[in-house]
Structure formats: C-alpha cells, structure tokens
Coordinates of C-alpha atoms and ligand atoms in Angstrom, one line a residue:
X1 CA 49.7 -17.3 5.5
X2 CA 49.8 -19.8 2.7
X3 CA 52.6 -18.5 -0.1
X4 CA 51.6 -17.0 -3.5
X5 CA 51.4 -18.8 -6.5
X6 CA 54.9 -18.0 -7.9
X7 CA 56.3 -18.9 -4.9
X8 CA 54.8 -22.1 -5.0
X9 CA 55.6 -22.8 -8.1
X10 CA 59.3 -22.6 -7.3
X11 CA 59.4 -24.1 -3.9
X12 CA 56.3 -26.6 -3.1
X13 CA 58.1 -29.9 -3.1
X14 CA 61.1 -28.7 -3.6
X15 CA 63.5 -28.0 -0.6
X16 CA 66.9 -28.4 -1.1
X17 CA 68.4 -31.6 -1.3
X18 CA 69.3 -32.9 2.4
X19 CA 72.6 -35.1 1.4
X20 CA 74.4 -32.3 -0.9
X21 CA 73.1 -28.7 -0.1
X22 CA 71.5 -29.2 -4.5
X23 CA 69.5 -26.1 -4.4
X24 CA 67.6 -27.9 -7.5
X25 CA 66.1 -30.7 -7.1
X26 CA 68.1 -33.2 -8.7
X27 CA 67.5 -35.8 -11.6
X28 CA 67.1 -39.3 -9.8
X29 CA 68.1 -41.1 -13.0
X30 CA 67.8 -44.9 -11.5
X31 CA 65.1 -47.5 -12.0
X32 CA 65.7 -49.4 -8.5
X33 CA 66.4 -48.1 -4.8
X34 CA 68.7 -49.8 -2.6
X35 CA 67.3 -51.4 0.5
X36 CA 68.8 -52.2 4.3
X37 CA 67.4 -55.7 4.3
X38 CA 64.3 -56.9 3.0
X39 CA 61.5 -54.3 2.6
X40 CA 64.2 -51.7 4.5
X41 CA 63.3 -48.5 2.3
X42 CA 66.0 -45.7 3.4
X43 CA 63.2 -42.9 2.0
X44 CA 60.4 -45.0 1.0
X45 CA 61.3 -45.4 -2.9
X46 CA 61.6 -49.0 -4.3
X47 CA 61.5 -48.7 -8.0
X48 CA 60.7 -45.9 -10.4
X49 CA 57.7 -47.2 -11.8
X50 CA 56.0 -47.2 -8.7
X51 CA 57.3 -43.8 -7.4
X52 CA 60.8 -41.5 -7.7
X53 CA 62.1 -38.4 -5.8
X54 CA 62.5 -36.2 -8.7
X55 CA 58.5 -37.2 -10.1
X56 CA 57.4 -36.5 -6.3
X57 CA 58.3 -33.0 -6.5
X58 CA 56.9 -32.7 -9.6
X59 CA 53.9 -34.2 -8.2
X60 CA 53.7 -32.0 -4.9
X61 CA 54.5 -28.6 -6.4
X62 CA 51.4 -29.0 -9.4
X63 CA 49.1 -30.3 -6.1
X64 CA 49.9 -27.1 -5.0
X65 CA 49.1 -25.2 -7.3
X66 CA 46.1 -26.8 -8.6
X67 CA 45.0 -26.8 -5.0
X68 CA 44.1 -30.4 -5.0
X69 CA 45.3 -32.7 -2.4
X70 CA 47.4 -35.1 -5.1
X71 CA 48.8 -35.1 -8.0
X72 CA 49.6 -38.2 -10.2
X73 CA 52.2 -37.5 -13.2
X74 CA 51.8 -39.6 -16.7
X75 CA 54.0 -39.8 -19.7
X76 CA 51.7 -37.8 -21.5
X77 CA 48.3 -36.0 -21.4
X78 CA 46.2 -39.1 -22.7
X79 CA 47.9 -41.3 -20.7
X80 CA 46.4 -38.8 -17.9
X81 CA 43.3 -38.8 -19.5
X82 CA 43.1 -42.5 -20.2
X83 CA 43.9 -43.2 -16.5
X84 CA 40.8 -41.1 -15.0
X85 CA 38.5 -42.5 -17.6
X86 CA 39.4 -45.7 -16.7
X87 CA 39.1 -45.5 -12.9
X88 CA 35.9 -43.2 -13.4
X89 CA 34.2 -45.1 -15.0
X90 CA 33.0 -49.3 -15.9
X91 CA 31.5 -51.2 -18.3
X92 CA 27.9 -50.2 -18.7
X93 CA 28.2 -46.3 -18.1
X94 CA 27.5 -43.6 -19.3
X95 CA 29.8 -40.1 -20.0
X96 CA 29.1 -36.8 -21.7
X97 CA 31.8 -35.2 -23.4
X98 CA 32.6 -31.4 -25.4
X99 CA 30.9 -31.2 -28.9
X100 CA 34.3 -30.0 -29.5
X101 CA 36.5 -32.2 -27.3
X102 CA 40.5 -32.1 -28.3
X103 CA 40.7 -34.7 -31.3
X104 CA 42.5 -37.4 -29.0
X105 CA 40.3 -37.1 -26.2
X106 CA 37.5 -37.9 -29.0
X107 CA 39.5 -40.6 -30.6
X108 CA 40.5 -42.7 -27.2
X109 CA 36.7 -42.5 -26.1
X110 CA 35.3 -43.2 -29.7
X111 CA 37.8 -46.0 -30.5
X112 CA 39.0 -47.4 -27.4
X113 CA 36.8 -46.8 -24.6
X114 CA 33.1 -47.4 -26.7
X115 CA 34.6 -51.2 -27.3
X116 CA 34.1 -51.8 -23.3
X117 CA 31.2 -50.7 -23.0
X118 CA 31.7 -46.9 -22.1
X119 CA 28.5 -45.1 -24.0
X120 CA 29.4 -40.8 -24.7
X121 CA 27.0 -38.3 -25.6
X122 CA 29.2 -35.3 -27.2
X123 CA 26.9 -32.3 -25.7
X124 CA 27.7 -27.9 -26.1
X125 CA 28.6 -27.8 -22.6
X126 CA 28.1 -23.6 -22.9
X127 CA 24.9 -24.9 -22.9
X128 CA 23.7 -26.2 -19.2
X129 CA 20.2 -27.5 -20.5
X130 CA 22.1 -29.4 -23.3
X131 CA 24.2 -30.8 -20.5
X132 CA 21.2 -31.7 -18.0
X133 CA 19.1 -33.1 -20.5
X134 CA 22.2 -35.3 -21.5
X135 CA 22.6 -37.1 -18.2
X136 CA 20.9 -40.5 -17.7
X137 CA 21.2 -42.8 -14.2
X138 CA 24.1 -44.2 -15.9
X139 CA 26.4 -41.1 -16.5
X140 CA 29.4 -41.4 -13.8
X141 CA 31.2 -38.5 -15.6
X142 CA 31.1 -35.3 -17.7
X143 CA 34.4 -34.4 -19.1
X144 CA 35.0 -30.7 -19.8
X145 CA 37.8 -28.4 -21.5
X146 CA 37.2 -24.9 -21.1
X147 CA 38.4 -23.0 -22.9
X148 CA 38.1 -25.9 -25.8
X149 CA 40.5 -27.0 -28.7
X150 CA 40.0 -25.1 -30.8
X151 CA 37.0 -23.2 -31.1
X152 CA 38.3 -21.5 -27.6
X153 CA 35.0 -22.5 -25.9
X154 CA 33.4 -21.8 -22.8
X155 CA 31.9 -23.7 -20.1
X156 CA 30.3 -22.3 -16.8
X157 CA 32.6 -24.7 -14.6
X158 CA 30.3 -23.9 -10.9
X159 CA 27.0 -24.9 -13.2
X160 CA 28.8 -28.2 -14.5
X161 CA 30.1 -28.9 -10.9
X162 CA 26.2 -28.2 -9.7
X163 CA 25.1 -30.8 -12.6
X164 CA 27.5 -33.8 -12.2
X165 CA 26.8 -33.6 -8.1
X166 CA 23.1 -33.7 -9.2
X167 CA 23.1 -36.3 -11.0
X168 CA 26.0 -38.6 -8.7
X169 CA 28.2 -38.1 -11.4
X170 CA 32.1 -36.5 -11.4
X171 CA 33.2 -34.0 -13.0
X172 CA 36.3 -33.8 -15.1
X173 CA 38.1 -30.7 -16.0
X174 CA 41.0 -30.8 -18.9
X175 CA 42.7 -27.3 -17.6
X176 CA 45.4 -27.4 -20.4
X177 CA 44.1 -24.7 -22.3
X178 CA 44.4 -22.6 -19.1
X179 CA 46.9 -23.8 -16.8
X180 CA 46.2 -23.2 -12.6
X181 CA 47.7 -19.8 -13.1
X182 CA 44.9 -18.5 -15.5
X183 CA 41.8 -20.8 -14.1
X184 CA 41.4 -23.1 -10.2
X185 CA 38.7 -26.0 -11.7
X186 CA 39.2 -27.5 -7.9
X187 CA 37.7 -24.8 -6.1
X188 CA 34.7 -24.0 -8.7
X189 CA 33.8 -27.5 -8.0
X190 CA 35.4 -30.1 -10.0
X191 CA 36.6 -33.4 -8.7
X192 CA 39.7 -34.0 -10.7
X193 CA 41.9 -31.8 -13.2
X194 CA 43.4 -33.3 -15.9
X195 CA 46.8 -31.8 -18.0
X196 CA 48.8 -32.3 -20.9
X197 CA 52.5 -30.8 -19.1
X198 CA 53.7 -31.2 -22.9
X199 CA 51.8 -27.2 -23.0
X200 CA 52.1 -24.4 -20.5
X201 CA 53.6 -26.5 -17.5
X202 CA 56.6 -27.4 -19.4
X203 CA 55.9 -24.4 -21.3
X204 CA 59.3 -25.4 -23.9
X205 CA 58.3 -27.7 -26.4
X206 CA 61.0 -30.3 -25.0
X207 CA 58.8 -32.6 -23.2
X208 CA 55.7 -34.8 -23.1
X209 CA 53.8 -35.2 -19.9
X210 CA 50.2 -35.3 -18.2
X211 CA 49.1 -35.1 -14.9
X212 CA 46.2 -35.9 -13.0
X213 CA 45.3 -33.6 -9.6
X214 CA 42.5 -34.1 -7.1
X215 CA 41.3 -33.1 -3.9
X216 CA 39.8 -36.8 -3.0
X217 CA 42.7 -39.1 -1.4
X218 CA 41.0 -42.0 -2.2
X219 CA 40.6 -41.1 -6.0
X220 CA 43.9 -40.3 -6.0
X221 CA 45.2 -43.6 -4.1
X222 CA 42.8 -45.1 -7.2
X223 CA 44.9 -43.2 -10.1
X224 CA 48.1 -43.8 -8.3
X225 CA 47.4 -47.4 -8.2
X226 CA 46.5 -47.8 -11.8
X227 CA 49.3 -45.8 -13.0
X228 CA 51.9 -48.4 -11.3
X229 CA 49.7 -51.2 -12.6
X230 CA 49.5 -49.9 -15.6
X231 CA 53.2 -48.6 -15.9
X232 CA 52.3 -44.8 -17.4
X233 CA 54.9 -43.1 -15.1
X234 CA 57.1 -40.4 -16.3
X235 CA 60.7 -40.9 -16.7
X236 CA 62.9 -38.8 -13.8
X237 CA 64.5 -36.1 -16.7
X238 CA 60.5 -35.7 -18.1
X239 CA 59.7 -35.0 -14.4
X240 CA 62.5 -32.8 -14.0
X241 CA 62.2 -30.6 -17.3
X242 CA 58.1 -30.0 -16.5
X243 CA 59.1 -28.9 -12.9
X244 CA 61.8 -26.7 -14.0
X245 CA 58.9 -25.2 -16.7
X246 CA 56.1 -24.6 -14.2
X247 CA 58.7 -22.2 -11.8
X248 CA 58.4 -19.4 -14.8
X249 CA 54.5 -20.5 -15.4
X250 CA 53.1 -17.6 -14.1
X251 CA 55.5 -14.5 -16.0
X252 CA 55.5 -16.7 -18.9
X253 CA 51.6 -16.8 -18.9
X254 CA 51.4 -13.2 -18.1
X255 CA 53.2 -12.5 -21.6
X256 CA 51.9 -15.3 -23.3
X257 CA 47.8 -13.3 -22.5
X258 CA 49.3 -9.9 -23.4
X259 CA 50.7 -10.8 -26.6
X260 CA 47.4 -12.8 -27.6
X261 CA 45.1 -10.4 -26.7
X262 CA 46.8 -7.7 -29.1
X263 CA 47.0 -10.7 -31.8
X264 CA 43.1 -11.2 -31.6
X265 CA 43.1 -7.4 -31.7
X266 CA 44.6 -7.5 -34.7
X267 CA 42.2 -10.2 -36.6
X268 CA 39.2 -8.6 -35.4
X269 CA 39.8 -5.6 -38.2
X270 CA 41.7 -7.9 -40.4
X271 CA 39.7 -7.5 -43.9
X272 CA 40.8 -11.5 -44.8
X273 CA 39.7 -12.9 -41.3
X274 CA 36.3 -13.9 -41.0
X275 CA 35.2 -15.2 -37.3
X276 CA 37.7 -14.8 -34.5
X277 CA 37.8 -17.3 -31.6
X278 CA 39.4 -15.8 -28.3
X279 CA 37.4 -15.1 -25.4
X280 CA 39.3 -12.2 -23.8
X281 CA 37.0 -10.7 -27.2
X282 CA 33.6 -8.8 -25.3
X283 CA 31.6 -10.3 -28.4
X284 CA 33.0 -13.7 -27.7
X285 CA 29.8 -15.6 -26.1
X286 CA 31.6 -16.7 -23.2
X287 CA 33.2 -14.1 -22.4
X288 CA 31.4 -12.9 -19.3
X289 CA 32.0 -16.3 -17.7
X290 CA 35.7 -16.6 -18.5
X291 CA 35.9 -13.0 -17.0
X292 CA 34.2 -14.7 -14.0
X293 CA 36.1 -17.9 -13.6
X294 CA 40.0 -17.1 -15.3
X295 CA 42.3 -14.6 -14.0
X296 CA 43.2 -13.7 -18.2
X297 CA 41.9 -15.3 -21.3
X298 CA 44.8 -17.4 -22.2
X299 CA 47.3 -17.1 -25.4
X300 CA 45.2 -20.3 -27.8
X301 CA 43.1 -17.5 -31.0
X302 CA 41.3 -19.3 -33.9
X303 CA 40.0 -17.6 -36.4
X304 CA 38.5 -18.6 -40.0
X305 CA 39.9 -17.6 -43.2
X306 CA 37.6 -15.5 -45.5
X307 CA 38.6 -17.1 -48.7
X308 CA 38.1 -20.7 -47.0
X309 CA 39.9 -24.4 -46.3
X310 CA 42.7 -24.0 -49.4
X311 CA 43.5 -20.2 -48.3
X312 CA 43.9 -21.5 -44.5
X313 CA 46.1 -24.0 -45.1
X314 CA 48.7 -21.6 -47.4
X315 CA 48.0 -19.2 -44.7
X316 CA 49.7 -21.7 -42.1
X317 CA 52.8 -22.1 -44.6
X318 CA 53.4 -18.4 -45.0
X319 CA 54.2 -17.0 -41.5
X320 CA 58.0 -17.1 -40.7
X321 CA 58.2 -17.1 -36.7
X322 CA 54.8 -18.9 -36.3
X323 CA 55.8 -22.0 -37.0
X324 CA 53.7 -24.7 -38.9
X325 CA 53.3 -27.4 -35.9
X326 CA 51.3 -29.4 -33.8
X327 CA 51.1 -28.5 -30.4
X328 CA 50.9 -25.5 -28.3
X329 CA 51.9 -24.1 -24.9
X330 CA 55.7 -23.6 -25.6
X331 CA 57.3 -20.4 -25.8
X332 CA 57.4 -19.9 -29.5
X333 CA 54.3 -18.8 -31.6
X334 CA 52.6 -21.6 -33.2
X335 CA 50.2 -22.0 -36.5
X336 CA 48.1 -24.9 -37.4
X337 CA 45.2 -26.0 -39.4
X338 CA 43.1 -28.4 -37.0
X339 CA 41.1 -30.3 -39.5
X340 CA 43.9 -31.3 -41.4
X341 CA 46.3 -31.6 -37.9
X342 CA 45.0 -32.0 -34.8
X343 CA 41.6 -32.5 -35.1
X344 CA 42.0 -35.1 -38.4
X345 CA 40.5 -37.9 -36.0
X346 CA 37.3 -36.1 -35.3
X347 CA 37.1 -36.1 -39.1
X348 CA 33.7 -37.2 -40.1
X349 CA 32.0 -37.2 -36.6
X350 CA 30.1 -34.8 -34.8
X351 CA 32.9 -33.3 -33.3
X352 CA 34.3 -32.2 -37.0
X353 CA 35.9 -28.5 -36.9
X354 CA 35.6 -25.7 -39.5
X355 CA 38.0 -26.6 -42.9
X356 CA 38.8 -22.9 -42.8
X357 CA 39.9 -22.4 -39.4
X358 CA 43.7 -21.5 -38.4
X359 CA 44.7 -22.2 -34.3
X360 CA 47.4 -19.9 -32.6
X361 CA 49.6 -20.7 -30.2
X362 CA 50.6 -17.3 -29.4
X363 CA 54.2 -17.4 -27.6
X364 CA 56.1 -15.2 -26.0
X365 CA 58.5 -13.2 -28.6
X366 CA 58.5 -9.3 -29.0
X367 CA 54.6 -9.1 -30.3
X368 CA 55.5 -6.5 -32.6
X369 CA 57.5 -9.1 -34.6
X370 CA 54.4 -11.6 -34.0
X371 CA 52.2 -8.8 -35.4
X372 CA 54.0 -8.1 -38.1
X373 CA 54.4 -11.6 -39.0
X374 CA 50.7 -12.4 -39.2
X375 CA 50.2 -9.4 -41.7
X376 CA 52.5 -10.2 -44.0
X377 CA 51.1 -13.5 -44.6
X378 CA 47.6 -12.5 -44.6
X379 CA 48.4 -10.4 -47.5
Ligands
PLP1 N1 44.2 -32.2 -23.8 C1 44.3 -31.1 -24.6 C2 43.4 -29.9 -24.5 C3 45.3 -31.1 -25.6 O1 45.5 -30.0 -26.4 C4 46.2 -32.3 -25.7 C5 47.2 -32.3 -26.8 O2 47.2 -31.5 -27.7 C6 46.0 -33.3 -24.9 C7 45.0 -33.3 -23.9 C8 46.8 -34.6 -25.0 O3 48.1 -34.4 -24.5 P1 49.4 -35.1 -24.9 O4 49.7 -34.7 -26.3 O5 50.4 -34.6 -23.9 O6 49.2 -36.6 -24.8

C-alpha cells in the first residue's frame, strides 16, 4: 500500500545516508564531483549545476507528493515559472492567463515573454465560457492559480484540464496558494504544477525556491534540460532548508486552515470590513468547487477596507504580530496591501487589484492572539 502523505513527506527521497548512518539527508555543499577516470561517475553527480544529492531528494520527495512522475527544483518560483513558459511555449503562440494572475507572473509574460512573440489573453478562469471562447489554434497553454493572489479565486481545475486537452493545449497549474497537501492539480488533470517553495513548502520565511512537477517524462527531461542550460538550479542549503520545511507541511497546514478560517470568521461581522475574500466562506462563489477539489480552504483572506485605499494601508501598519511584509506561506501571520506591494506591477493593466484591499497570510500562532490583534487595529 502506497504511504500516506506525512509519511512521504518525511521519507520519499530520503533514506538514510549509505556512507555515515546521517539519518538527515545531508547538505552536499560542493560545486564539482570527483571522478574514477574520465566520465567514471561514483553516483552519477558531475557538477551541481547540472544535478546534487541533497536537490535530488528535494526533487523526489515534492514528486511524491505532488504525484507527478518528476520534479525539477529552481532558485525561485519565477525561475519555475519562467522555465515552463519557455519550454511550453514558441514564438508565434498563444496563452491565456488569470484576470488576476500573481503580479510577477503578469509582469514576466507582459514584459519579457510578449517581446518574443508569446501573445496572452488575461481571461476569469471561474468562468469556463470566458476560458473556451479565449482559445485560438495558436494557444499551447492556459496558466491557472487557484485559489488566486489575491482575490482568493477559484477555478474548476477538471473543466480547465477538459479545455486545454480540447483545444491541444497544456495546462498549467501554480499550486502555491494551496500546496499538495490542501489540493492534487496532477490527478484533476493538469500537465504540470508549478510552486513558489519560498511559501508553504519551506513554510519559514528563510528561503527562496520554485519547483516544477509533472507526470510526462519527456516534459520533465525538457525542464530538466533547460534548467542546466539555463543555470536556474538551487544551491544544496536552499535544497536542504525547503525539504526540511515540507516534512511538517501537512500539521503546519492543518493549523495554518484552522486559524484562517476563524480569522475570515471574524471579518465577516467586522462593522469596518467591507468584502471578504476566503473561500472556506459558503457565500464565497467558489466555494462549492474548492469544497470539491481541496481537502481545506487554505490560510491566504483578503478583504476590503470600508473607509477605502488610505484606511488599508494604515490598517497594514497597525497590527503588531501581523507583520507588514511581502510574502506569505511562513509560519508567522502576515499583512499587506497588494496594490501598493505585490501587485504594484499589474498597476494600470487589466489585471489591477482593489486600492482598498488588505491580503493575510494567516500563520500559525495561538489564533486568539491573531484575533485579538486584528481588532485592535481595526479600531
Ligand atoms: N506564484 C505565486 C502564487 C506567488 O505568490 C509568488 C510569489 O509571491 C510566485 C509565484 C513567485 O515566487 P518567488 O517569489 O519564489 O519567485
């Protein structure tokens, strides 16, 4: 019988190391392997770029748990995201993208990608009509977040999977938001899943990572290949810190749901919040479908301000133990005003985001305290 997800997490990849007994895997801090003559590799390694120990069980133990057949490791989530674009797509096509795509997923297609040639429509991809009517013979790819940064939407990911095959094209699933404990993309139909590890895989605001994981070999041989061609590998100690993160993913996200759900509780009766953004809410419009296709609703809660943009962004410097960052994922409880943060670079464009809208990243401190917190600031 195939081992549970917390088990996985703490032993795919990872036996014990066969020279010393190391229970943990270790750190292979070293940029070249020695070899017994020419092309003589003693464990198949040759230089770090191109592949290292410690990133290989990194690597094997996300496969696992994203059930894909590979996983290739980046030095951050748009490296990740850079890498599939590029090998998913060529000058001339055509991809559809979130109406309210993470601000640097936005900014590499808009800035970088559209100068070779790569044409987006941003579509509502709650919408499946909006999405169909969207694709053209050219589209090789439809990119999806769900649930989205930051307005926490939701896409129906079996409908998307239906469309893309339709139509010959792939389809691309950023599971950030959710992490493989919370949501499987793979088995509702996607071809590749795309992370930033910076969030809930290394789940402590110490690192900067992305991954790529699919159940295609030869995609994967492709993504492998232009990661050593390209040189966005992970260092060993990156590697190392994300793996030692995703062993506590699942108790971590099982806290990290909790204490958001009682947060969005909170804000629904809150007389100086106006919408609130969290699907685990029965009013949220997704919410049936996240029921469907995520285990929990995750720990991300916007919600807009009832005295507008100036109040939400003194809101965001008022809270003690949310602290005014960037980011999310980590352990501690984070507050941020996306159009000011990170969503400036959709500023202008039709992925722009409410001026009055605060994001949570609710972490995982006594949620009393977090409660507390919240309504002293929204005094
Ligand atoms: N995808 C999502 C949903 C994100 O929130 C982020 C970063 O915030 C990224 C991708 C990019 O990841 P990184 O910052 O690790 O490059």
């Amino acid at each position: 019988m195939a081992h549970g997800f917390e088990t996985r997490a703490i032993h795919a990849g990872q036996e014990p190391d066969p020279h010393t007994g190391a229970v943990i895997t270790p750190i292979y801090q070293t940029s070249t392997f020695a070899q017994d003559g020419v092309g003589g590799l003693r464990a198949g390694y040759e230089y770090s770029r191109t592949a290292n120990p410690t990133r290989t069980a990194f690597e094997e133990c996300l496969a696992s748990l994203e059930g894909g057949a590979r996983a290739v490791a980046y030095s951050s989530g748009m490296a990740a995201s850079d890498a599939v674009l590029r090998v998913l797509t060529e000058p001339g096509a055509h991809i559809v993208i979130p109406d309210d795509a993470y601000g640097g997923t936005f900014r590499l297609v808009d800035k970088v990608l559209a100068h070779w040639g790569i044409d987006y429509t941003p579509v509502r991809l709650s919408d499946l009509d909006a999405v169909r009517a969207a694709l053209t013979d050219k589209t090789s790819l439809i990119w999806c977040e769900t649930p989205t940064n930051p307005l926490l939407g939701i896409a129906d990911l079996t409908g998307l999977a239906g469309l893309a095959r339709s139509a010959g094209a792939k389809l691309v699933v950023d599971n950030t938001f959710a992490t493989p404990y919370l949501q499987s993309p793979l088995e509702l139909g996607a071809d590749v899943v795309v992370h930033s590890t910076t969030k809930y895989l290394g789940g402590h605001s110490d690192v900067v990572g992305g991954a790529a994981i699919t159940g295609d070999e030869e995609l994967a041989e492709q993504l492998f290949f232009m990661r050593n061609a390209a040189g966005s590998a992970p260092g060993p100690f990156d590697s190392w810190l994300t793996l030692r993160g995703v062993k506590t993913l699942a108790v971590r996200m099982e806290r990290h749901c909790a204490n958001a759900e009682e947060i969005a509780r909170l804000l629904v009766d809150h007389p100086k919040v106006g919408t609130v953004y969290y699907p685990g809410l029965p009013g949220h419009p997704g919410h049936e479908i996240a029921a469907k296709q995520m285990r929990a609703f995750g720990a991300m809660v916007s919600f807009t301000h009832v005295d507008g943009a100036e109040a939400a962004r003194e809101l965001c410097g008022r809270t003690k133990l949310f602290t005014l960052a960037e980011s999310l994922g980590g352990i501690e409880s984070l507050i941020e005003h996306p159009a000011a943060m990170t969503h400036a670079s959709v500023s202008g464009s039709a992925l722009e985001v409410p001026a009055d809208l605060v994001r949570l990243s609710v972490g995982i401190e006594r949620v009393e305290d977090l409660v507390e917190d919240l309504h002293s600031a929204l005094r």
